[in-house]
XYZ file of C-alpha atoms in Angstrom:
708
model
C 0.000 0.000 0.000
C 1.492 3.331 -1.003
C 1.888 6.112 1.494
C 1.064 9.003 -0.840
C -2.311 9.261 -2.478
C -2.101 9.357 -6.282
C -4.591 11.149 -8.459
C -7.796 9.626 -9.797
C -8.618 7.950 -6.484
C -6.046 5.220 -7.007
C -4.107 4.808 -3.756
C -3.530 1.152 -4.458
C -5.528 -1.866 -3.304
C -6.221 -2.295 0.368
C -4.836 -5.385 2.115
C -6.833 -8.503 1.374
C -7.477 -11.212 -1.206
C -10.045 -11.771 -3.912
C -11.327 -14.840 -2.125
C -11.858 -12.771 1.010
C -13.630 -10.102 -1.039
C -15.943 -12.711 -2.497
C -16.768 -14.089 0.933
C -17.447 -10.626 2.346
C -19.567 -9.712 -0.677
C -21.594 -12.888 -0.104
C -22.165 -11.884 3.508
C -23.291 -8.414 2.428
C -25.571 -9.921 -0.212
C -27.263 -12.207 2.300
C -27.620 -9.385 4.828
C -29.073 -7.025 2.219
C -31.494 -9.697 1.013
C -32.625 -10.317 4.577
C -33.250 -6.607 5.061
C -35.225 -6.468 1.836
C -37.210 -9.683 2.316
C -38.057 -8.907 5.947
C -40.184 -6.001 4.726
C -41.857 -8.004 1.939
C -43.450 -10.684 4.118
C -47.192 -10.373 4.791
C -48.010 -8.180 7.754
C -44.644 -6.437 7.903
C -44.860 -2.628 8.268
C -43.673 -1.076 5.023
C -43.953 2.322 3.358
C -45.446 2.554 -0.139
C -42.634 2.444 -2.667
C -42.785 2.817 -6.424
C -42.699 -0.932 -7.005
C -44.941 -2.898 -4.633
C -45.432 -6.650 -4.632
C -43.308 -9.018 -6.672
C -41.796 -6.178 -8.694
C -40.524 -4.599 -5.506
C -39.018 -7.901 -4.407
C -37.201 -8.237 -7.728
C -35.977 -4.645 -7.514
C -34.768 -5.180 -3.962
C -32.910 -8.318 -5.006
C -31.223 -6.463 -7.857
C -30.142 -3.574 -5.647
C -28.834 -6.011 -3.025
C -26.819 -7.708 -5.744
C -25.503 -4.319 -6.865
C -24.385 -3.544 -3.307
C -22.536 -6.872 -3.136
C -20.811 -6.053 -6.442
C -19.744 -2.695 -5.033
C -18.163 -4.502 -2.100
C -16.071 -6.517 -4.557
C -14.408 -3.368 -5.914
C -14.123 -1.427 -2.665
C -10.444 -2.458 -2.162
C -9.455 -0.817 -5.465
C -11.798 2.213 -5.557
C -13.008 2.761 -1.989
C -14.220 6.341 -2.458
C -16.075 5.652 -5.667
C -17.583 2.536 -4.126
C -18.787 4.603 -1.153
C -20.424 7.125 -3.495
C -22.114 4.303 -5.424
C -23.495 2.861 -2.185
C -25.185 6.186 -1.461
C -26.733 6.234 -4.946
C -27.911 2.607 -4.854
C -29.351 3.065 -1.350
C -31.412 6.053 -2.515
C -32.646 4.149 -5.575
C -33.560 1.174 -3.403
C -35.426 3.404 -0.957
C -37.334 5.056 -3.778
C -38.400 1.708 -5.278
C -39.232 -0.345 -2.177
C -38.873 2.148 0.722
C -36.157 -0.004 2.338
C -32.667 1.467 2.551
C -30.018 -1.194 3.180
C -27.992 -0.208 6.226
C -25.369 -2.841 7.042
C -23.348 -2.265 3.873
C -22.530 1.300 4.918
C -19.975 0.458 7.649
C -18.200 -1.934 5.260
C -17.624 0.844 2.741
C -16.881 3.426 5.434
C -14.209 1.083 6.774
C -12.626 0.821 3.314
C -12.590 4.612 2.831
C -11.055 5.222 6.260
C -8.543 2.401 5.806
C -7.264 3.787 2.495
C -4.575 6.490 2.358
C -5.682 10.100 2.361
C -8.341 12.040 4.201
C -11.610 10.252 4.823
C -13.813 12.546 6.940
C -14.959 14.778 4.085
C -15.717 11.808 1.816
C -17.751 10.041 4.504
C -19.735 13.152 5.430
C -20.469 14.148 1.827
C -21.607 10.652 0.888
C -23.871 10.444 3.918
C -25.287 13.933 3.357
C -26.008 13.123 -0.288
C -27.851 9.961 0.752
C -29.963 11.873 3.303
C -30.874 14.437 0.632
C -31.831 11.611 -1.721
C -33.937 9.920 0.974
C -35.736 13.216 1.531
C -36.546 13.635 -2.156
C -37.661 10.009 -2.490
C -39.766 10.255 0.672
C -41.969 13.155 -0.452
C -44.324 10.904 -2.512
C -44.453 8.395 0.373
C -45.194 10.808 3.229
C -47.048 13.486 1.313
C -45.093 16.526 2.485
C -41.498 17.678 2.540
C -41.264 18.169 6.313
C -42.283 14.625 7.180
C -40.026 13.216 4.471
C -37.093 15.272 5.728
C -37.709 14.165 9.321
C -37.879 10.521 8.345
C -34.748 10.894 6.203
C -32.850 12.534 9.017
C -34.012 9.858 11.471
C -32.915 7.062 9.168
C -29.789 9.014 8.338
C -28.832 9.096 12.013
C -28.882 5.302 12.101
C -26.661 5.199 9.012
C -24.446 7.917 10.504
C -23.822 5.780 13.572
C -22.870 2.830 11.361
C -20.640 5.025 9.198
C -18.992 6.419 12.297
C -18.348 2.914 13.614
C -16.974 1.674 10.279
C -14.854 4.769 9.757
C -13.443 4.605 13.275
C -12.606 0.933 12.798
C -10.920 1.712 9.483
C -8.811 4.495 10.949
C -7.901 2.368 13.923
C -6.912 -0.510 11.636
C -4.871 1.855 9.482
C -3.068 3.249 12.520
C -2.554 -0.258 13.885
C -1.104 -1.394 10.547
C 1.307 1.519 10.535
C 2.250 0.761 14.116
C 2.816 -2.893 13.276
C 4.936 -1.926 10.261
C 7.017 0.364 12.449
C 7.411 -2.287 15.125
C 8.305 -4.885 12.497
C 10.925 -2.600 10.977
C 12.395 -1.870 14.399
C 12.344 -5.573 15.229
C 14.051 -6.428 11.951
C 16.714 -3.798 12.561
C 17.272 -5.057 16.094
C 17.377 -8.653 14.899
C 19.840 -7.795 12.154
C 22.025 -5.931 14.602
C 21.895 -8.899 16.972
C 22.792 -11.277 14.145
C 25.746 -9.099 13.193
C 26.850 -8.850 16.818
C 26.652 -12.620 17.144
C 28.617 -13.131 13.960
C 31.217 -10.540 14.890
C 31.631 -12.181 18.277
C 32.106 -15.534 16.578
C 34.608 -14.047 14.121
C 36.427 -12.383 16.983
C 36.688 -15.686 18.836
C 38.051 -17.444 15.772
C 40.577 -14.710 15.056
C 41.547 -14.412 18.703
C 41.946 -18.131 19.151
C 43.531 -19.161 15.864
C 45.404 -16.144 14.540
C 46.309 -13.426 17.033
C 48.311 -15.580 19.414
C 50.297 -16.936 16.466
C 50.854 -13.429 15.123
C 52.191 -12.281 18.481
C 54.631 -15.158 18.550
C 55.650 -14.442 14.965
C 56.245 -10.753 15.670
C 58.301 -11.719 18.700
C 60.542 -13.863 16.525
C 61.030 -11.189 13.858
C 62.085 -8.555 16.385
C 65.346 -10.404 16.853
C 66.542 -9.090 13.479
C 65.485 -5.478 13.800
C 68.467 -3.110 13.391
C 69.691 -1.653 16.682
C 69.178 1.994 15.752
C 70.068 4.023 12.635
C 72.837 2.407 10.651
C 72.795 -0.604 12.947
C 73.589 -4.031 11.624
C 71.098 -6.879 11.399
C 72.008 -9.836 13.626
C 73.018 -12.985 11.831
C 70.197 -15.531 11.601
C 70.993 -19.151 12.304
C 69.509 -22.105 10.450
C 67.436 -23.125 13.496
C 66.067 -19.592 13.940
C 65.043 -19.328 10.310
C 63.391 -22.740 10.432
C 61.459 -21.761 13.573
C 60.447 -18.488 11.926
C 59.302 -20.249 8.778
C 57.344 -22.839 10.747
C 55.624 -20.139 12.819
C 54.692 -18.152 9.706
C 53.316 -21.279 8.060
C 51.361 -22.103 11.213
C 49.782 -18.628 11.223
C 48.949 -18.897 7.525
C 47.317 -22.266 8.131
C 45.256 -20.779 10.962
C 44.242 -17.861 8.741
C 43.310 -20.202 5.921
C 41.068 -22.253 8.175
C 39.472 -19.170 9.726
C 38.871 -17.619 6.322
C 37.489 -20.933 5.116
C 34.982 -20.801 7.953
C 34.093 -17.195 7.172
C 33.558 -17.896 3.482
C 31.842 -21.246 3.889
C 28.366 -21.273 2.291
C 27.361 -24.050 4.687
C 27.909 -22.027 7.855
C 24.977 -22.087 10.293
C 22.364 -19.383 9.971
C 22.862 -16.980 12.868
C 19.439 -15.463 12.237
C 17.648 -18.662 13.230
C 16.028 -17.938 16.615
C 15.710 -21.575 17.539
C 18.521 -24.000 18.201
C 18.636 -26.878 15.764
C 17.608 -30.087 17.521
C 20.603 -31.980 18.664
C 22.984 -29.122 17.848
C 21.610 -26.282 19.848
C 23.553 -23.357 21.131
C 24.692 -25.485 23.931
C 27.430 -27.569 25.134
C 25.002 -28.442 27.860
C 21.285 -28.605 28.117
C 18.711 -31.003 26.777
C 17.656 -30.443 23.175
C 14.412 -31.907 21.982
C 14.041 -34.937 19.731
C 15.288 -34.542 16.196
C 12.745 -33.093 13.789
C 10.513 -31.642 16.475
C 9.993 -28.061 17.516
C 11.080 -27.083 21.015
C 8.350 -27.755 23.485
C 6.413 -24.737 24.629
C 6.953 -23.705 28.235
C 4.476 -25.197 30.658
C 2.770 -22.011 31.684
C -0.443 -21.896 33.629
C -2.433 -19.077 32.163
C -5.695 -17.634 33.311
C -8.355 -15.997 31.191
C -6.574 -13.892 28.523
C -6.799 -10.147 28.847
C -8.411 -7.905 26.210
C -6.081 -6.196 23.794
C -6.250 -2.644 22.486
C -8.397 -3.621 19.495
C -10.859 -5.417 21.759
C -11.268 -2.423 24.035
C -11.631 -0.121 21.021
C -14.390 -2.308 19.546
C -16.158 -2.447 22.893
C -16.011 1.340 23.189
C -17.402 1.727 19.645
C -20.394 -0.480 20.442
C -21.096 1.361 23.694
C -20.805 4.776 22.021
C -23.546 3.685 19.622
C -25.694 1.634 22.002
C -25.902 3.974 24.990
C -27.245 7.029 23.112
C -29.656 4.787 21.186
C -30.922 3.369 24.484
C -31.885 6.883 25.581
C -34.126 7.517 22.541
C -37.803 7.750 23.573
C -40.475 5.651 21.850
C -43.514 7.789 20.952
C -46.784 6.246 22.238
C -48.487 6.794 18.895
C -45.866 4.858 16.949
C -46.843 1.748 15.021
C -46.633 -1.260 17.409
C -44.242 -3.180 15.176
C -41.918 -0.206 14.840
C -42.245 0.510 18.544
C -41.206 -3.040 19.335
C -38.199 -2.672 17.019
C -37.136 0.594 18.661
C -37.653 -1.018 22.035
C -34.784 -3.397 21.297
C -32.485 -0.360 21.298
C -33.108 0.216 24.991
C -31.556 -1.397 28.047
C -33.711 -3.713 30.215
C -33.535 -1.734 33.451
C -36.765 -3.383 34.593
C -35.085 -6.820 34.642
C -31.898 -7.116 36.677
C -31.004 -10.592 35.320
C -31.598 -9.374 31.768
C -29.517 -6.254 32.381
C -26.641 -8.375 33.700
C -26.746 -10.669 30.670
C -26.777 -7.694 28.290
C -23.818 -6.234 30.186
C -22.028 -9.575 29.745
C -22.705 -9.426 25.996
C -21.075 -6.008 25.779
C -18.190 -7.188 27.968
C -17.477 -10.135 25.660
C -16.743 -7.743 22.798
C -13.406 -6.886 24.428
C -12.217 -10.478 23.840
C -13.126 -10.654 20.141
C -9.426 -11.143 19.251
C -7.823 -12.632 22.349
C -10.468 -15.262 23.227
C -13.042 -15.281 20.407
C -14.002 -18.978 20.568
C -15.250 -19.017 24.173
C -16.657 -15.510 23.679
C -18.786 -16.513 20.677
C -20.090 -19.595 22.500
C -21.037 -17.570 25.571
C -22.566 -14.833 23.417
C -24.811 -17.351 21.651
C -26.173 -18.524 24.987
C -26.612 -14.930 26.161
C -28.725 -14.149 23.086
C -31.116 -16.959 23.938
C -31.282 -15.961 27.611
C -32.075 -12.314 26.846
C -34.770 -13.405 24.402
C -36.312 -15.636 27.050
C -36.231 -12.816 29.609
C -37.646 -10.279 27.148
C -34.473 -8.199 27.557
C -33.050 -8.284 24.019
C -30.754 -5.427 23.034
C -30.199 -5.155 19.293
C -26.663 -3.789 19.538
C -25.608 -6.434 22.057
C -27.004 -9.162 19.813
C -25.284 -7.644 16.755
C -21.914 -7.917 18.517
C -22.224 -11.667 18.046
C -21.281 -11.200 14.377
C -18.064 -9.483 15.434
C -17.237 -12.460 17.644
C -17.926 -14.811 14.718
C -15.493 -12.781 12.635
C -12.914 -12.755 15.418
C -13.150 -16.518 15.891
C -12.615 -17.097 12.173
C -9.864 -14.494 11.746
C -7.784 -15.212 14.865
C -8.130 -18.917 15.635
C -7.629 -22.079 13.636
C -10.592 -23.188 11.509
C -10.761 -26.525 13.341
C -11.663 -24.552 16.472
C -13.622 -21.628 15.062
C -15.780 -23.713 12.709
C -17.386 -25.932 15.385
C -17.697 -22.987 17.786
C -19.511 -20.817 15.236
C -21.753 -23.731 14.230
C -22.743 -24.465 17.838
C -23.330 -20.790 18.592
C -25.421 -20.320 15.433
C -27.576 -23.350 16.190
C -28.018 -22.092 19.741
C -29.227 -18.745 18.401
C -31.555 -20.483 15.945
C -33.063 -22.682 18.654
C -33.639 -19.663 20.871
C -35.178 -17.655 18.027
C -37.650 -20.406 17.203
C -38.435 -21.009 20.873
C -39.000 -17.412 21.957
C -40.845 -16.018 18.985
C -38.259 -14.449 16.741
C -39.880 -16.285 13.827
C -43.209 -14.445 14.126
C -41.363 -11.134 14.304
C -39.401 -11.486 11.115
C -41.452 -13.650 8.851
C -41.173 -17.309 9.671
C -38.798 -20.171 10.227
C -37.621 -20.131 6.616
C -36.359 -16.576 7.076
C -34.495 -17.613 10.218
C -32.774 -20.435 8.368
C -31.876 -17.988 5.615
C -30.484 -15.609 8.230
C -28.308 -18.377 9.682
C -26.691 -18.833 6.295
C -25.296 -15.324 6.661
C -22.768 -16.578 9.167
C -21.203 -18.881 6.565
C -19.667 -16.172 4.345
C -18.695 -14.156 7.434
C -16.804 -17.143 8.806
C -15.274 -17.971 5.415
C -14.154 -14.364 4.980
C -12.541 -14.424 8.412
C -10.720 -17.672 7.660
C -9.404 -16.248 4.389
C -8.307 -13.045 6.102
C -6.461 -15.113 8.699
C -4.736 -17.127 5.998
C -3.757 -13.981 4.132
C -2.417 -12.413 7.326
C -0.333 -15.477 8.177
C 1.033 -15.688 4.634
C 1.911 -11.997 4.727
C 3.668 -12.390 8.065
C 5.602 -15.366 6.697
C 6.678 -13.339 3.673
C 7.860 -10.566 5.976
C 9.827 -13.082 8.052
C 11.355 -14.687 4.969
C 12.373 -11.315 3.580
C 13.819 -10.227 6.918
C 15.747 -13.473 7.339
C 17.079 -13.207 3.790
C 18.244 -9.677 4.559
C 19.856 -10.889 7.772
C 21.659 -13.666 5.930
C 22.888 -11.237 3.292
C 24.099 -8.816 5.969
C 25.872 -11.560 7.898
C 27.424 -12.980 4.736
C 28.609 -9.519 3.748
C 30.108 -9.000 7.183
C 31.917 -12.334 7.035
C 33.379 -11.551 3.630
C 34.313 -8.023 4.692
C 36.209 -9.304 7.713
C 37.819 -11.984 5.555
C 39.017 -9.368 3.101
C 40.231 -7.097 5.895
C 42.059 -9.957 7.550
C 43.798 -10.803 4.307
C 44.590 -7.220 3.386
C 46.027 -6.472 6.824
C 48.344 -9.413 7.435
C 48.212 -12.170 4.828
C 50.813 -10.995 2.380
C 53.136 -9.778 5.166
C 53.019 -13.185 6.851
C 53.456 -14.884 3.474
C 56.458 -12.646 2.835
C 57.980 -13.689 6.168
C 57.580 -17.358 5.256
C 59.038 -16.867 1.772
C 61.930 -14.659 2.920
C 62.778 -17.027 5.772
C 62.913 -19.891 3.284
C 65.010 -17.795 0.895
C 67.430 -16.882 3.681
C 67.852 -20.543 4.548
C 68.659 -21.404 0.942
C 70.959 -18.395 0.274
C 74.690 -19.150 0.195
C 75.714 -15.504 -0.114
C 75.747 -13.769 3.318
C 74.657 -10.483 1.717
C 71.613 -12.118 0.129
C 70.738 -13.792 3.429
C 71.091 -10.457 5.276
C 68.807 -8.763 2.753
C 66.180 -11.485 3.168
C 66.353 -11.220 6.947
C 65.926 -7.420 6.670
C 62.737 -8.016 4.660
C 61.583 -10.402 7.377
C 62.106 -7.715 10.025
C 60.262 -5.109 7.916
C 57.278 -7.433 7.377
C 57.264 -8.187 11.104
C 56.996 -4.465 11.844
C 54.042 -4.166 9.445
C 52.296 -7.054 11.160
C 52.990 -5.491 14.573
C 51.396 -2.240 13.388
C 48.281 -4.136 12.301
C 47.912 -6.126 15.526
C 46.078 -3.417 17.549
C 43.349 -3.214 14.904
C 42.895 -6.975 14.890
C 42.967 -7.162 18.668
C 40.090 -4.690 18.729
C 37.854 -7.434 17.383
C 38.244 -9.482 20.552
C 38.672 -8.317 24.145
C 40.958 -11.158 25.192
C 43.256 -12.450 22.440
C 45.688 -14.034 24.907
C 43.410 -15.657 27.481
C 44.474 -16.895 30.907
C 46.555 -19.888 32.018
C 44.390 -22.911 32.632
C 45.675 -23.580 36.135
C 43.431 -23.663 39.208
C 43.396 -19.865 39.520
C 42.798 -19.307 35.815
C 39.944 -21.811 35.615
C 38.416 -20.271 38.753
C 38.553 -16.889 37.013
C 36.795 -18.302 33.962
C 33.971 -19.933 35.951
C 33.559 -16.900 38.238
C 30.805 -15.152 36.191
C 28.796 -18.378 36.017
C 29.039 -18.833 39.768
C 27.879 -15.256 40.312
C 24.901 -16.007 38.045
C 23.931 -18.856 40.379
C 25.455 -21.886 38.674
C 27.092 -24.242 41.232
C 30.381 -25.216 39.592
C 33.094 -27.485 40.921
C 36.547 -27.343 39.309
C 39.206 -30.001 38.908
C 42.595 -29.290 37.279
C 45.059 -32.110 36.630
C 48.626 -31.592 35.469
C 50.608 -28.400 34.981
C 49.823 -25.925 32.180
C 52.665 -24.849 29.892
C 54.371 -21.514 30.395
C 53.096 -20.121 27.094
C 49.386 -20.008 26.283
C 48.966 -21.803 22.974
C 46.102 -22.420 20.604
C 44.862 -25.415 22.587
C 44.517 -23.294 25.758
C 42.746 -20.481 23.919
C 40.304 -22.857 22.255
C 39.668 -24.667 25.547
C 38.781 -21.373 27.232
C 36.157 -20.589 24.597
C 34.645 -24.060 24.880
C 34.603 -23.896 28.666
C 32.939 -20.474 28.977
C 30.413 -21.193 26.248
C 29.440 -24.518 27.799
C 28.937 -22.941 31.223
C 26.757 -20.221 29.745
C 24.578 -22.748 28.000
C 24.414 -24.992 31.057
C 22.803 -22.132 32.959
C 20.506 -21.370 30.043
C 19.291 -24.883 29.349
C 19.605 -26.670 32.696
C 19.194 -23.840 35.192
C 21.153 -23.861 38.437
C 22.127 -27.458 37.976
C 25.217 -28.940 39.557
C 28.038 -28.563 37.015
C 31.540 -29.978 36.974
C 34.558 -28.664 35.086
C 37.570 -30.918 34.604
C 40.791 -29.779 32.916
C 43.589 -32.280 32.235
C 47.047 -31.154 31.054
C 49.103 -33.805 29.271
C 52.192 -33.445 27.143
C 50.563 -34.095 23.741
C 46.997 -32.923 24.431
C 44.767 -30.757 26.604
C 41.431 -32.180 27.732
C 38.473 -30.168 28.995
C 35.186 -31.644 30.162
C 32.011 -29.861 31.321
C 29.050 -31.878 32.585
C 25.831 -31.037 34.427
C 23.121 -32.958 36.301
C 20.315 -32.062 33.897
C 17.587 -29.399 34.124
C 16.540 -28.564 37.659
C 12.834 -29.039 38.495
C 10.729 -26.117 37.339
C 13.360 -24.744 34.964
C 12.129 -23.863 31.479
C 14.949 -24.366 28.971
C 15.706 -21.361 26.824
C 15.158 -22.255 23.156
C 16.322 -18.913 21.742
C 19.969 -19.626 21.067
C 21.842 -18.579 17.959
C 22.486 -22.094 16.653
C 26.235 -21.465 16.526
C 27.485 -22.897 19.835
C 28.127 -26.534 19.055
C 29.176 -25.763 15.489
C 31.682 -23.203 16.741
C 33.119 -25.733 19.184
C 33.571 -28.335 16.478
C 35.259 -25.814 14.192
C 37.785 -24.877 16.891
C 38.524 -28.478 17.700
C 38.917 -29.380 14.020
C 41.420 -26.551 13.584
C 43.718 -28.436 15.953
C 42.853 -31.900 14.693
C 41.208 -32.837 17.997
C 37.958 -34.546 18.941
C 34.734 -33.317 20.511
C 31.847 -35.109 22.160
C 28.720 -33.115 23.055
C 25.641 -35.023 24.124
C 23.855 -36.756 26.978
C 26.120 -37.876 29.772
C 25.891 -40.861 32.053
C 22.846 -39.493 33.874
C 20.164 -36.966 33.027
C 22.608 -34.214 32.186
C 24.693 -33.070 29.262
C 28.433 -33.484 28.765
C 30.966 -31.717 26.577
C 34.364 -33.401 26.280
C 37.070 -31.917 24.044
C 40.564 -33.278 23.351
C 42.833 -30.561 21.925
C 46.307 -31.446 20.598
C 49.080 -29.055 21.593
C 50.945 -29.607 18.312
C 51.267 -26.602 15.985
C 48.486 -26.078 13.505
C 51.023 -26.937 10.794
C 53.989 -29.068 11.769
C 57.449 -28.204 10.550
C 57.679 -31.144 8.151
C 54.368 -30.371 6.425
C 54.157 -28.725 3.055
C 53.597 -25.008 3.295
C 50.157 -23.540 2.587
C 49.107 -21.687 -0.504
C 48.949 -17.903 -0.461
C 45.677 -16.518 0.882
C 43.598 -14.301 -1.385
C 40.806 -12.053 -0.193
C 38.745 -12.687 -3.304
C 39.745 -16.074 -4.718
C 38.363 -19.304 -3.252
C 40.354 -21.006 -0.505
C 42.876 -23.430 -2.001
C 44.767 -26.293 -0.493
C 47.604 -26.430 -3.006
C 50.930 -26.638 -1.177
C 53.454 -23.852 -1.672
C 57.130 -24.335 -1.855
C 59.145 -22.359 0.649
């Protein structure tokens, strides 16, 4: 729907579907036919129109059909359709003295829902109809004054309906704008959260697999920096050059693997709000069975509260019903008309009837939040008020709104039976308490019941259209999130390459060249290039370190592990720690990766299992580092959080695979969850391996070995 109103009354179609239009037009047709036929039955009070008898019935049927056709085009030309309704209503009144009323709020809703100003259009259309009723009423009443009074009286009824439809249209338009704004804000927040999650993941990978190696590499290159201006470069030994080459190759291998992760098209979708079954954002916790959605929390809810739309609809009915209840009924009025006007009033003479009518008006507030029980209760209330002689026309009319709400906001398998039971209840009460004699017989009642069918069908179609629209919005938002995340991954990959890749590659190549050079001058020149590249890498390190707050980590001794589990303990997670063996003096890749796995597992243990007893075990051995985190399962009453990012377990496996280790994450011996990782301490690329290929920021990752 466009925001600016184009010329020629073409603001664009209103929300909806053709099937929904057809269903609503059918409901209007049946309602209009009932209004027409109710005045054509024998004994019904009717004014003399131009076409009495069968001709009048045919004319009324044709005008009712015309009104239904106008409803079909209201989404595309709402203002023209509203003007046509005024014309057709005047023609119908002139021919059979029966203006159709219930189509007016439908068209008023469409005009108010469309872009642009609506008040002037609604007032002018209504005023034109009143003028037409006055002109058509002169032959019926015999004088202009009586015709004008009758037209104004009937016009007031239409005005109330137009006011209700227009208010509903404006409210719906404002609500749609509010929902669009909220959806846009939600999408922006979700996209920002997805980018934050991805950046955090990238930072962990860079911090764990690259930065520590770069620091070690820079430390090695500083040995050959000249000692001041004109200083000489220290002589590099064979062992030093080999160590330098191996370290450079190890960093390049780490960068290749990290960039491979960043560029991988099969990376998990960080925009998915639910953890994949069996691979949730957890090292701990209890995911649901494969292929099933996470179970909804076991919440004990009371009666749902009304929403803003429910309260607005209730207020609209009361604004119309209360003034109508105060209208006096002249004693000289025709008894049939007096009885009809009497249904506008409130049954103050019957306290039980007044309470039931009050309940009918109260149920309107739940037309969206609890429509199925509301429509069932309303059907019973209609029968009770009829039996007590306390019927209020506006309270009974609210039943149609509840039928619509049940169809539009609950599943058809629930709304269909509820509407059927409520309709049959109303029919039984009407036949029992004399509605049939008031409106023209049982056949008319059965015909009236059919009017609920297109109303229900229209509601079901509107619900389907709304759900499909919401799904399209979600799909578009998720596609945008994926594009943004993919762009961020590629941007970081390019930045990572542009900052350090060719400098590290140069170190590896120059170190190899220095080893192979027989001429001392050539070797010295190569070592000078190594020192220069090391300085360039050192200059780039602060920018890379800004991606992660802790590129170095802490030693995994008793004090270091206690520091890592401290935040989880403060959050209420009872954690016991066991450290076996002595950590090495230098924090390597295995220690950094183990820290990430440990902290992530503790976070997810608290999320998925609550304050469950958790054990952390760290084992230092010469070839490997082992870390194990296990819990006792969800504590009673804890509702597992199913809103993870879906990256936890995948991120763990990627880190472990970078080192060639193993990872187990799944149910433990008891009811809990266990994560057990074995991380080799060997370099990412051993000294006797073939060197990696150069890394390109744009070309695909390659595994071709490079000669040193």
